[in-house]
Short mmCIF file of C-alpha atoms and ligand atoms in Angstrom, two decimals:
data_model
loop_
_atom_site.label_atom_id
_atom_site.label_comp_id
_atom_site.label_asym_id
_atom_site.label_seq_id
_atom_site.Cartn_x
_atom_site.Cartn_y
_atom_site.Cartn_z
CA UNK A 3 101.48 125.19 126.71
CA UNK A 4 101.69 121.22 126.15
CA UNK A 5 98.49 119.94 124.39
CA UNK A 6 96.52 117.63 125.56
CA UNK A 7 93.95 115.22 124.91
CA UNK A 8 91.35 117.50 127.08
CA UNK A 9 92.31 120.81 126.08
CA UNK A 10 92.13 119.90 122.48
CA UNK A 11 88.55 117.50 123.15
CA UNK A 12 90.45 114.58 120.98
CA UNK A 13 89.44 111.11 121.96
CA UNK A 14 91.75 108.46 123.19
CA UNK A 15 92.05 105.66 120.31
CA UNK A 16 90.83 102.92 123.46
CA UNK A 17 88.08 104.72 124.27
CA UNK A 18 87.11 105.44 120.07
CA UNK A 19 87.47 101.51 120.12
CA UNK A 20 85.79 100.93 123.23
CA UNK A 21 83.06 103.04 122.10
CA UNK A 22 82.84 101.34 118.48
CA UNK A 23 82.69 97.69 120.07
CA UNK A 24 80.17 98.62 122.76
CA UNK A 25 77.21 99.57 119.91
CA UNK A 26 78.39 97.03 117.35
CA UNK A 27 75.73 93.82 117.28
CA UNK A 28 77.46 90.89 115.27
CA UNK A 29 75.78 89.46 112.50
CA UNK A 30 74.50 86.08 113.51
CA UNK A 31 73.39 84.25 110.32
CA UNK A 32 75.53 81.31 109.65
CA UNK A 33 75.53 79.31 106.34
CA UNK A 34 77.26 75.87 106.27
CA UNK A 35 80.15 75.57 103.85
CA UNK A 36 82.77 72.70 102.56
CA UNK A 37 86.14 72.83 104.57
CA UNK A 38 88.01 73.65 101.50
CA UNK A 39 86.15 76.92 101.15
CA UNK A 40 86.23 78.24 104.62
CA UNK A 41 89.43 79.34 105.19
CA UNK A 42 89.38 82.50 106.55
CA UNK A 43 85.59 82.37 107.59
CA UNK A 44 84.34 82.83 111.19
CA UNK A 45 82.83 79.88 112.99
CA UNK A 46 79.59 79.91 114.15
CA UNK A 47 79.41 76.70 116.48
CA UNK A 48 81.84 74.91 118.46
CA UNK A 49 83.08 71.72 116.78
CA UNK A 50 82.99 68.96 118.67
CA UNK A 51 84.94 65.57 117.93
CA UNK A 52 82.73 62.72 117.81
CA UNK A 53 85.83 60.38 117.42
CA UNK A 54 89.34 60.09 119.27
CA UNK A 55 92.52 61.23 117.16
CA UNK A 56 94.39 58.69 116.75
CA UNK A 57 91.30 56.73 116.70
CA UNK A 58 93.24 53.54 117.73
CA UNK A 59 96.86 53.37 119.59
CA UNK A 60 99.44 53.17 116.91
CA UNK A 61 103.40 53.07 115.98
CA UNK A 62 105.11 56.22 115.92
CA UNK A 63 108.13 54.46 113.78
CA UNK A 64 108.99 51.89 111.53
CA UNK A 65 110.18 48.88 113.81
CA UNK A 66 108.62 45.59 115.82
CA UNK A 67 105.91 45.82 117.91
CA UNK A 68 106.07 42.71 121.06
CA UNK A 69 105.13 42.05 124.52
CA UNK A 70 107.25 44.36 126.44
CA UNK A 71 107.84 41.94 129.62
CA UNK A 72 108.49 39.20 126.88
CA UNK A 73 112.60 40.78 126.22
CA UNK A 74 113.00 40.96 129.91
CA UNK A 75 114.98 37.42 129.43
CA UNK A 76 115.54 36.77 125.99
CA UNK A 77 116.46 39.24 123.25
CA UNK A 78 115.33 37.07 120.66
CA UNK A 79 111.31 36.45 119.16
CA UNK A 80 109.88 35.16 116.56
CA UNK A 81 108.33 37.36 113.76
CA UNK A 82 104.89 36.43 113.17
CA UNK A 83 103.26 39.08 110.76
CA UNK A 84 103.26 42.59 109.47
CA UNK A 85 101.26 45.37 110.23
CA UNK A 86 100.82 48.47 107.90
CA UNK A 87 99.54 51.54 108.03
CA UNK A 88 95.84 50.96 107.03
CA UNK A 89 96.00 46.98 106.80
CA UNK A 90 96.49 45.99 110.87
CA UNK A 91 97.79 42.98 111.83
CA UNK A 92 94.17 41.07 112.62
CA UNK A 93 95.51 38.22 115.14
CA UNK A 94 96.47 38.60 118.79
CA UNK A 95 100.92 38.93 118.75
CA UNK A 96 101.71 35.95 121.40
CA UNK A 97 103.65 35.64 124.13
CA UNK A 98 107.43 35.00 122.56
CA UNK A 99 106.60 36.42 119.00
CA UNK A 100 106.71 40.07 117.29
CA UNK A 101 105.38 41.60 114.48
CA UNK A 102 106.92 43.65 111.87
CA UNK A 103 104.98 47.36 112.01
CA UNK A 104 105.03 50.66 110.09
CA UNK A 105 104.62 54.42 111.44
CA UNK A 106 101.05 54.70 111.87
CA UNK A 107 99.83 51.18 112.01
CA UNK A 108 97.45 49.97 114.58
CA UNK A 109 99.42 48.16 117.72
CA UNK A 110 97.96 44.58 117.24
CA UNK A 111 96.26 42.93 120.38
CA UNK A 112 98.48 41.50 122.79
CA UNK A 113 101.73 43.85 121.78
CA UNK A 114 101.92 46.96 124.13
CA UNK A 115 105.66 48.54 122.86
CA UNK A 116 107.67 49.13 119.48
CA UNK A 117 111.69 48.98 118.80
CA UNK A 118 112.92 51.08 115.99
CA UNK A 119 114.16 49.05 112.88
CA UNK A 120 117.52 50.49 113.46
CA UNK A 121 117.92 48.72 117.22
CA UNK A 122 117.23 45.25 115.39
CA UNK A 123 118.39 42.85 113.50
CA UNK A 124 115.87 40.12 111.54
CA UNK A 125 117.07 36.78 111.23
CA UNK A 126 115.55 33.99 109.04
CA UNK A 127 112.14 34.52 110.87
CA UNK A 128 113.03 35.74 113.79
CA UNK A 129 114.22 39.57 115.01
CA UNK A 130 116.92 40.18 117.58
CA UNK A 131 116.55 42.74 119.78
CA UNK A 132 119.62 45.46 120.38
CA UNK A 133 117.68 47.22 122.86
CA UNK A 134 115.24 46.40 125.42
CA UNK A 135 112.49 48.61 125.11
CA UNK A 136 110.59 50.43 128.37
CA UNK A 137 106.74 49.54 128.44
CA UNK A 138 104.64 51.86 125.97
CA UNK A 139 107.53 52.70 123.95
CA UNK A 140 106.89 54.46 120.29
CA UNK A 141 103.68 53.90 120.90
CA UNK A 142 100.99 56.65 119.84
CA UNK A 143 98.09 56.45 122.39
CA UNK A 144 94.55 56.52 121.29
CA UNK A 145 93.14 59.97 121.69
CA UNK A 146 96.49 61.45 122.49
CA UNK A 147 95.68 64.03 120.19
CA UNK A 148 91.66 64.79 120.60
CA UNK A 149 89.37 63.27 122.36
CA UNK A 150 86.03 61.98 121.70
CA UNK A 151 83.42 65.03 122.84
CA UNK A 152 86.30 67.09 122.92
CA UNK A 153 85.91 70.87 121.84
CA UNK A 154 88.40 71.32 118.52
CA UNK A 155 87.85 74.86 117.93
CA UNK A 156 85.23 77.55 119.89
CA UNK A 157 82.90 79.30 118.02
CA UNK A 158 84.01 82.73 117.07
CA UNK A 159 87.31 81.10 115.85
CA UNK A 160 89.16 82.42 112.43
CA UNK A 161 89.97 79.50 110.49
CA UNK A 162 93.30 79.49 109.33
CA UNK A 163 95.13 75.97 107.46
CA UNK A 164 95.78 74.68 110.55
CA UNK A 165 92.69 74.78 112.27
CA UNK A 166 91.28 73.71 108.96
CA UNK A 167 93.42 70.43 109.19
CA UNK A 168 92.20 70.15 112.79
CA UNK A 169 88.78 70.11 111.69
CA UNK A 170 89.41 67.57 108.98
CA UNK A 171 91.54 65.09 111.53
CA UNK A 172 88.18 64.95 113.23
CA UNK A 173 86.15 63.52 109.93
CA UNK A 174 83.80 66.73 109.38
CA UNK A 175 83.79 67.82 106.01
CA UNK A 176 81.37 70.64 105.98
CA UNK A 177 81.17 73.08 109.04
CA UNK A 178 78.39 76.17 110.18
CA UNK A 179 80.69 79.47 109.68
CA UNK A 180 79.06 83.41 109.85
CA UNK A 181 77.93 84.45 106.59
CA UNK A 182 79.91 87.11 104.93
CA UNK A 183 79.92 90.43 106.01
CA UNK A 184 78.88 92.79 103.35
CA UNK A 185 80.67 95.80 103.20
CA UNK A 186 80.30 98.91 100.88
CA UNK A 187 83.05 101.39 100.50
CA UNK A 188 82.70 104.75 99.09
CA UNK A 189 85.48 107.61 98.54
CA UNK A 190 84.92 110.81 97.78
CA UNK A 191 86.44 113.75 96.04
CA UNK A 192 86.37 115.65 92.82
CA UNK A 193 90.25 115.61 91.95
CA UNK A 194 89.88 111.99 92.42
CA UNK A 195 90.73 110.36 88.97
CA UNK A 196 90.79 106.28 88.26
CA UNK A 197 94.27 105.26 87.78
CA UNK A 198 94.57 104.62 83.62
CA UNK A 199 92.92 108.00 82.83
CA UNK A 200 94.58 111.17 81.84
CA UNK A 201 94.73 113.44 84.65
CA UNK A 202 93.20 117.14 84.31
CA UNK A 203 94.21 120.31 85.98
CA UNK A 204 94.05 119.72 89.46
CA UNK A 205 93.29 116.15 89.95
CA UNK A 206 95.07 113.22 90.98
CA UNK A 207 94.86 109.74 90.76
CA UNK A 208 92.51 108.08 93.41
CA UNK A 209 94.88 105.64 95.22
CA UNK A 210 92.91 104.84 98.33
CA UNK A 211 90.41 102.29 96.86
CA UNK A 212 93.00 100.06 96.14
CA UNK A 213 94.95 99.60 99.41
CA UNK A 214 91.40 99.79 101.38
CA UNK A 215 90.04 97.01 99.00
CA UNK A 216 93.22 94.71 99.39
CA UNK A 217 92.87 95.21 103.08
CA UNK A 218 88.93 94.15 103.00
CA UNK A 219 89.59 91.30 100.85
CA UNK A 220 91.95 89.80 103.37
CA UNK A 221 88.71 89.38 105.46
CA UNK A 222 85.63 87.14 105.45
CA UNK A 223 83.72 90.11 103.57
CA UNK A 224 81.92 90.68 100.09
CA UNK A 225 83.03 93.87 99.06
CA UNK A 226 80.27 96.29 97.10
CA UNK A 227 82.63 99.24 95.45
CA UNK A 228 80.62 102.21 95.29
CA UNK A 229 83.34 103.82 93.08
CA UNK A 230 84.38 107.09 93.38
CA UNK A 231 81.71 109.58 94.35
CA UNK A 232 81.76 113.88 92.96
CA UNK A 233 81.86 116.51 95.72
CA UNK A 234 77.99 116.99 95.16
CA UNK A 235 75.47 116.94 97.63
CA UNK A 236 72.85 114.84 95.25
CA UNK A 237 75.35 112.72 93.86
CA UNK A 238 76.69 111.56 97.58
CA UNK A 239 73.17 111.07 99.27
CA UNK A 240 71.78 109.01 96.51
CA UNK A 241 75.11 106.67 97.12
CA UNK A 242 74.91 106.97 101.22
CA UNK A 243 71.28 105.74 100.87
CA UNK A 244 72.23 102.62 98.62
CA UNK A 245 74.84 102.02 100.32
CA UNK A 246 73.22 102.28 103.87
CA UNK A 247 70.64 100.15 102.64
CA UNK A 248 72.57 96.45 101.32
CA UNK A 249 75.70 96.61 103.80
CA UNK A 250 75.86 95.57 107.25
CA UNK A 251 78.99 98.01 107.21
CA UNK A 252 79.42 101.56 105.07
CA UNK A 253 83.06 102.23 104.67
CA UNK A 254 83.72 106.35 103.51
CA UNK A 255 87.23 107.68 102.74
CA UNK A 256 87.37 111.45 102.57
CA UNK A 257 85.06 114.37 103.28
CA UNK A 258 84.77 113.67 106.74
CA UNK A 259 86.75 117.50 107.79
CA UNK A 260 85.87 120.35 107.86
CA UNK A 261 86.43 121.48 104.27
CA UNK A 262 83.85 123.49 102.26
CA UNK A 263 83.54 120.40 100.02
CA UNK A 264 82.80 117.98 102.74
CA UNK A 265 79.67 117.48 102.63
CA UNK A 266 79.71 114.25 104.15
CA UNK A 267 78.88 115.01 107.40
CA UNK A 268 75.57 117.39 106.79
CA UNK A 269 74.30 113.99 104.96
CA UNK A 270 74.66 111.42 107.08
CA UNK A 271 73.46 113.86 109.98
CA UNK A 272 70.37 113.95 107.76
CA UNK A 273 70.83 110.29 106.84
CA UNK A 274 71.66 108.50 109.81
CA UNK A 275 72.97 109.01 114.09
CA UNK A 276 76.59 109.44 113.18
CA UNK A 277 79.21 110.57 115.58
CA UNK A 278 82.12 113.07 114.31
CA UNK A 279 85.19 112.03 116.46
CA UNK A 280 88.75 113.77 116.68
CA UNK A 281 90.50 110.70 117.62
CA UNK A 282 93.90 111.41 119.71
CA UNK A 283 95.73 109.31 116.87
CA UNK A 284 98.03 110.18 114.12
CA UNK A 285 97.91 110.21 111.61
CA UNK A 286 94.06 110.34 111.09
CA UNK A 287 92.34 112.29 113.60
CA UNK A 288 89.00 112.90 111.75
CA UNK A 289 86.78 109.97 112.13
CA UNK A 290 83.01 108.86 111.86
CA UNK A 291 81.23 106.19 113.40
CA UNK A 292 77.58 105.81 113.63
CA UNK A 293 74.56 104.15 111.79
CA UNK A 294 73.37 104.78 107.97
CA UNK A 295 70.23 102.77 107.66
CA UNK A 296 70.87 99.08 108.17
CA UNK A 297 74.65 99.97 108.51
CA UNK A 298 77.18 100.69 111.03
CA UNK A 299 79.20 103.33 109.53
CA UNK A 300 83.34 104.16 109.26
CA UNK A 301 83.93 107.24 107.99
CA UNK A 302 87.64 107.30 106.99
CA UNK A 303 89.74 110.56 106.59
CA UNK A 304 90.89 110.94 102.64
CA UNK A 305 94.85 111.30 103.47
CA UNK A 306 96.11 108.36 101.63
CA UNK A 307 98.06 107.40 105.32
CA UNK A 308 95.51 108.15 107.35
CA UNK A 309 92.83 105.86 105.79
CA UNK A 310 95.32 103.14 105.66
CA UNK A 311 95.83 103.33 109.13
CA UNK A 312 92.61 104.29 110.53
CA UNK A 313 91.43 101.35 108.71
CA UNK A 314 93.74 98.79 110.66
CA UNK A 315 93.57 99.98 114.03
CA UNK A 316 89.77 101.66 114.04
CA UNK A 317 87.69 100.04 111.37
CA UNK A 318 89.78 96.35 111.85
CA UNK A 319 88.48 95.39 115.29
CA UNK A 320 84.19 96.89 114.29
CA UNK A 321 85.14 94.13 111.45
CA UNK A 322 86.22 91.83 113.82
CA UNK A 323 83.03 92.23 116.61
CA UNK A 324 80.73 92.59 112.91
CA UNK A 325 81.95 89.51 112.04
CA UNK A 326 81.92 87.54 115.42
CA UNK A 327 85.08 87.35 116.07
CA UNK A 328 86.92 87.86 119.75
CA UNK A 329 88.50 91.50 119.58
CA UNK A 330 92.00 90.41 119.36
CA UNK A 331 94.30 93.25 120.09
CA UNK A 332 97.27 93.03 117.66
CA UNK A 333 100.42 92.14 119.06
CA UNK A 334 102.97 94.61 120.25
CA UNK A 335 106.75 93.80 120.87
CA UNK A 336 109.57 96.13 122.37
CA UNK A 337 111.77 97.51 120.44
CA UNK A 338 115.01 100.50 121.19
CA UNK A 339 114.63 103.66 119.64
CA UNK A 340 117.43 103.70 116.68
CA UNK A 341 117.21 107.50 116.74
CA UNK A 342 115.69 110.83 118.59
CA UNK A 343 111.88 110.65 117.35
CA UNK A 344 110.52 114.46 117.99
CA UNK A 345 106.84 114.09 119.10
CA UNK A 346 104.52 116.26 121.35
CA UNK A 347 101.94 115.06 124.04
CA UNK A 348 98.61 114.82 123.18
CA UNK A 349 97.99 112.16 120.06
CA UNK A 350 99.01 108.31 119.94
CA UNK A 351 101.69 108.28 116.90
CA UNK A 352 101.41 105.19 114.84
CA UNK A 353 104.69 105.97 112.77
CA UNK A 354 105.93 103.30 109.71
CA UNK A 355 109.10 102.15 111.04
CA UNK A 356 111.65 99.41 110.16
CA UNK A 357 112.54 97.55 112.92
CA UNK A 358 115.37 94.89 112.97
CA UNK A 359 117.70 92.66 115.14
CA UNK A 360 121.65 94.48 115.70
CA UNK A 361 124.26 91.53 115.83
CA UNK A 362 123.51 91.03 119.74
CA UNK A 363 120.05 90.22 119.34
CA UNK A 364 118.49 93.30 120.80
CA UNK A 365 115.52 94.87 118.58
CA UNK A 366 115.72 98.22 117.24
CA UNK A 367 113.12 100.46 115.64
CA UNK A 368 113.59 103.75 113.18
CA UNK A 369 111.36 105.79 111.71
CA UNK A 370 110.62 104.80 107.63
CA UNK A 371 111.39 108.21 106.47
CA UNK A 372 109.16 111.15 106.16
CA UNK A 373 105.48 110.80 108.29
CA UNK A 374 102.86 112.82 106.66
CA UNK A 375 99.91 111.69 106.32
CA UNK A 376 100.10 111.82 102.30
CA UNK A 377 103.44 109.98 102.06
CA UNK A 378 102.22 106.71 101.16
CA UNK A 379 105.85 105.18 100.75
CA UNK A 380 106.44 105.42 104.50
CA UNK A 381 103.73 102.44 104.67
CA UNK A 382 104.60 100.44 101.47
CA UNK A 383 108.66 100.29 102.75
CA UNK A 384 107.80 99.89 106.50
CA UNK A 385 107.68 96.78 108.53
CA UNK A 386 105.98 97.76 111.06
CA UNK A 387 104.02 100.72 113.21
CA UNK A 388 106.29 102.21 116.05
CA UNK A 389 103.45 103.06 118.53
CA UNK A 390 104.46 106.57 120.99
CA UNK A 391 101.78 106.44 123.28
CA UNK A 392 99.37 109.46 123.29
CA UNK A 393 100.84 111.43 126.78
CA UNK A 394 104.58 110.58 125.10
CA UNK A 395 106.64 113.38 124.49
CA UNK A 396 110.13 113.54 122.74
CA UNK A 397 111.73 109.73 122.44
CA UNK A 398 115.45 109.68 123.32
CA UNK A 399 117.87 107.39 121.42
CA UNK A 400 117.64 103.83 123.45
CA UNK A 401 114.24 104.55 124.80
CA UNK A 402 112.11 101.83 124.65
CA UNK A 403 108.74 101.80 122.24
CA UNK A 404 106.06 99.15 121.26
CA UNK A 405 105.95 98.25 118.02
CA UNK A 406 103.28 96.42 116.07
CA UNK A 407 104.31 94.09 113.13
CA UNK A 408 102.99 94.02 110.03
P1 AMP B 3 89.69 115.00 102.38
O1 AMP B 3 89.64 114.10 103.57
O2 AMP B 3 88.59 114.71 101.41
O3 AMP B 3 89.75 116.43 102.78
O4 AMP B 3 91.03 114.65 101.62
C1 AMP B 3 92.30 114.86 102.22
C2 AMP B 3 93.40 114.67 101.21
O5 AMP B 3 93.41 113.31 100.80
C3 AMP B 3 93.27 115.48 99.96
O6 AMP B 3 94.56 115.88 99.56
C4 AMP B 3 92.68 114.53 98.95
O7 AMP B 3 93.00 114.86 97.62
C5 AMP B 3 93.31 113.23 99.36
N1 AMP B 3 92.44 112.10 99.05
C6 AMP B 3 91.15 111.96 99.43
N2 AMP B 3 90.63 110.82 98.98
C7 AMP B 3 91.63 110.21 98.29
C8 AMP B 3 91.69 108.97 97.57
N3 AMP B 3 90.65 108.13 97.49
N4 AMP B 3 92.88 108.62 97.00
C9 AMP B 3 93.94 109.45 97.08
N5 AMP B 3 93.93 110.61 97.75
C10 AMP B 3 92.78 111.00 98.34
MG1 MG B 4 87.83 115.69 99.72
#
């Protein structure tokens, strides 16, 4: 019999989202900050130009600036000044003269076009004209750019450098961006060992912090690192409590099955209103959402692959509605199946892949060696996730696929 989604009870990754994004409130409290240190940060109001960019009209190249209908029977005019970008020319350019001007100079009164240095010639003090320019020409209009009482950038925006250089171009140096989101993260497990230490019978080195932390720290978050937490019943609640307590978001990797040590679910039953999910995805189908305290909740299954990637395509857009930002789906691109990829209906397969261009510019996508959910390699080498959709069944060589970037 084929599984599927409703035999099984698993729930479609849309509808875990869907779910997630319905409950989550976004933190509202703003704080203003200098433009230097917001990159990355989440704006909280509109900005609004008070000025026009360019503020004045202005050369686009290094040249003469004249009366336009002036070369329409001579080709000669007398120079009379220079104009520089920050020290205008202050008088009016008459009928019969022209000015010498810079890129980014204000066009004086009276002059309404520019020639480029190369089309001239100057001579004693005059400039003759190897082409007749058309009316307007090289000439940067005022507010060509922004205008005054123009919205920059909405509210809810991620500031990245170039919206950052936006915001400067319009002369504010201090802007009203959402205050960080703090986040706790927790992992659990008693084999779990810090990297550094010698590792007893049985254990192995805790990996999962790291990646999970680099991931947060890409966002506009303060991260509190609850450390790794024992397999003890105590132990875990006191942690849950704290955690649920400072964070606007509780971040747990591992516990979250069904194993006799996972006690993570009896306590935050007993802690908080927390939903255990089997979401159609792989890998990662264990995963908790749900309230501790003053927290939303993420609890993360332990498989080095599956928290990675439960992370990024659960936990990513909660961080992204948290933080009051616009759920921005990533982007997905097609790509030709390199090989035969063996799947069975039922889960959406995010599988590392390398994807690349074959010398006739069509995209391909194979599978970055072995999938399981502990092979962390397949992420670290990959380029990108090669997404089979959840009612997909075997891919044939040449079948098309989305595939999501890194
Ligand atoms: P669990 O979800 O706790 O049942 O863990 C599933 C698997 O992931 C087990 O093999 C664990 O040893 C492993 N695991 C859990 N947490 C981590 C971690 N933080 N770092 C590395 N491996 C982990
Ligand atoms: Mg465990």
């Amino acid at each position: 019999m084929i599984e599927t989604c409703d035999n099984l009870g698993l729930l479609p990754i849309q509808a875990a989202i869907s779910n997630m994004l319905k409950q989550v409130i976004p933190v509202m409290e703003s704080e203003q900050v200098e433009l230097e240190e917001a990159l990355g940060r989440v704006l909280a109001e509109d900005v609004v130009s008070s000025i026009n960019v360019p503020p004045n009209d202005n050369s686009a190249m290094d040249g003469y600036a004249m009366r336009c209908e002036d070369l329409a029977d001579t080709n000669q005019l007398q120079l009379a000044g220079t104009a520089l970008a920050g020290a205008p020319f202050k008088q009016n350019v008459l009928s019969g003269q022209c000015i010498r001007i810079m890129t980014g100079a204000v066009i004086p009164q009276g002059a309404d076009s520019v020639v480029m240095q190369e089309n001239t010639e100057a001579k004693d003090d005059s400039v003759i004209f190897k082409q007749i320019p058309r009316w307007g020409n090289n000439v940067r209009k005022a507010g060509e750019d922004i205008q005054q009482g123009q919205v920059v950038v909405t509210k809810g925006t991620k500031l990245t450098p170039a919206y950052l250089a936006l915001i400067a171009s319009v002369g504010m140096a201090e802007i009203s961006v959402i205050r960080h989101i703090k986040v706790g993260l927790i992992v659990t497990g008693d084999e779990l060992t810090p990297p550094g230490q010698p590792l007893s019978d049985g254990a192995i080195y805790e990996s999962n912090r790291y990646a999970l932390s680099a991931l947060l720290n890409t966002l506009p978050i303060v991260l509190f690192d609850f450390g790794i937490v024992k397999d003890d019943k105590t132990d875990l609640k006191t942690v849950f409590e704290q955690a649920g307590s400072h964070c606007d978001l509780v971040l747990s990797c591992g516990g979250v099955s069904v194993g006799d040590a996972d006690y993570v679910k009896a306590i935050l039953d007993e802690l908080g209103t927390i939903n255990f999910w089997k979401v159609a995805i792989k890998p990662g189908k264990p995963f908790a959402f749900g309230q501790l305290g003053n927290a939303w909740f993420c609890g993360l299954p332990g498989n080095p692959v599956s928290s990675y990637v439960t992370f990024e395509q659960l936990v990513t857009p909660v961080l992204q509605k948290l933080s009051g930002q616009t759920y921005l789906p990533s982007p997905h691109f097609i790509a030709k199946a390199a090989c035969i990829i063996k799947k069975r209906p039922g889960r959406a397969d995010y599988q590392r892949a390398i994807f690349y261009r074959d010398e006739h510019g069509e995209l391909w996508v194979k599978p970055n060696g072995k999938q399981g959910s502990g092979i962390m390699s397949s992420i670290a080498n990959a380029n990108c996730y090669m997404v089979l959709e959840q009612d997909a069944g075997d891919i044939q060589q040449g079948e098309t696929v989305n595939i999501q970037p890194f």
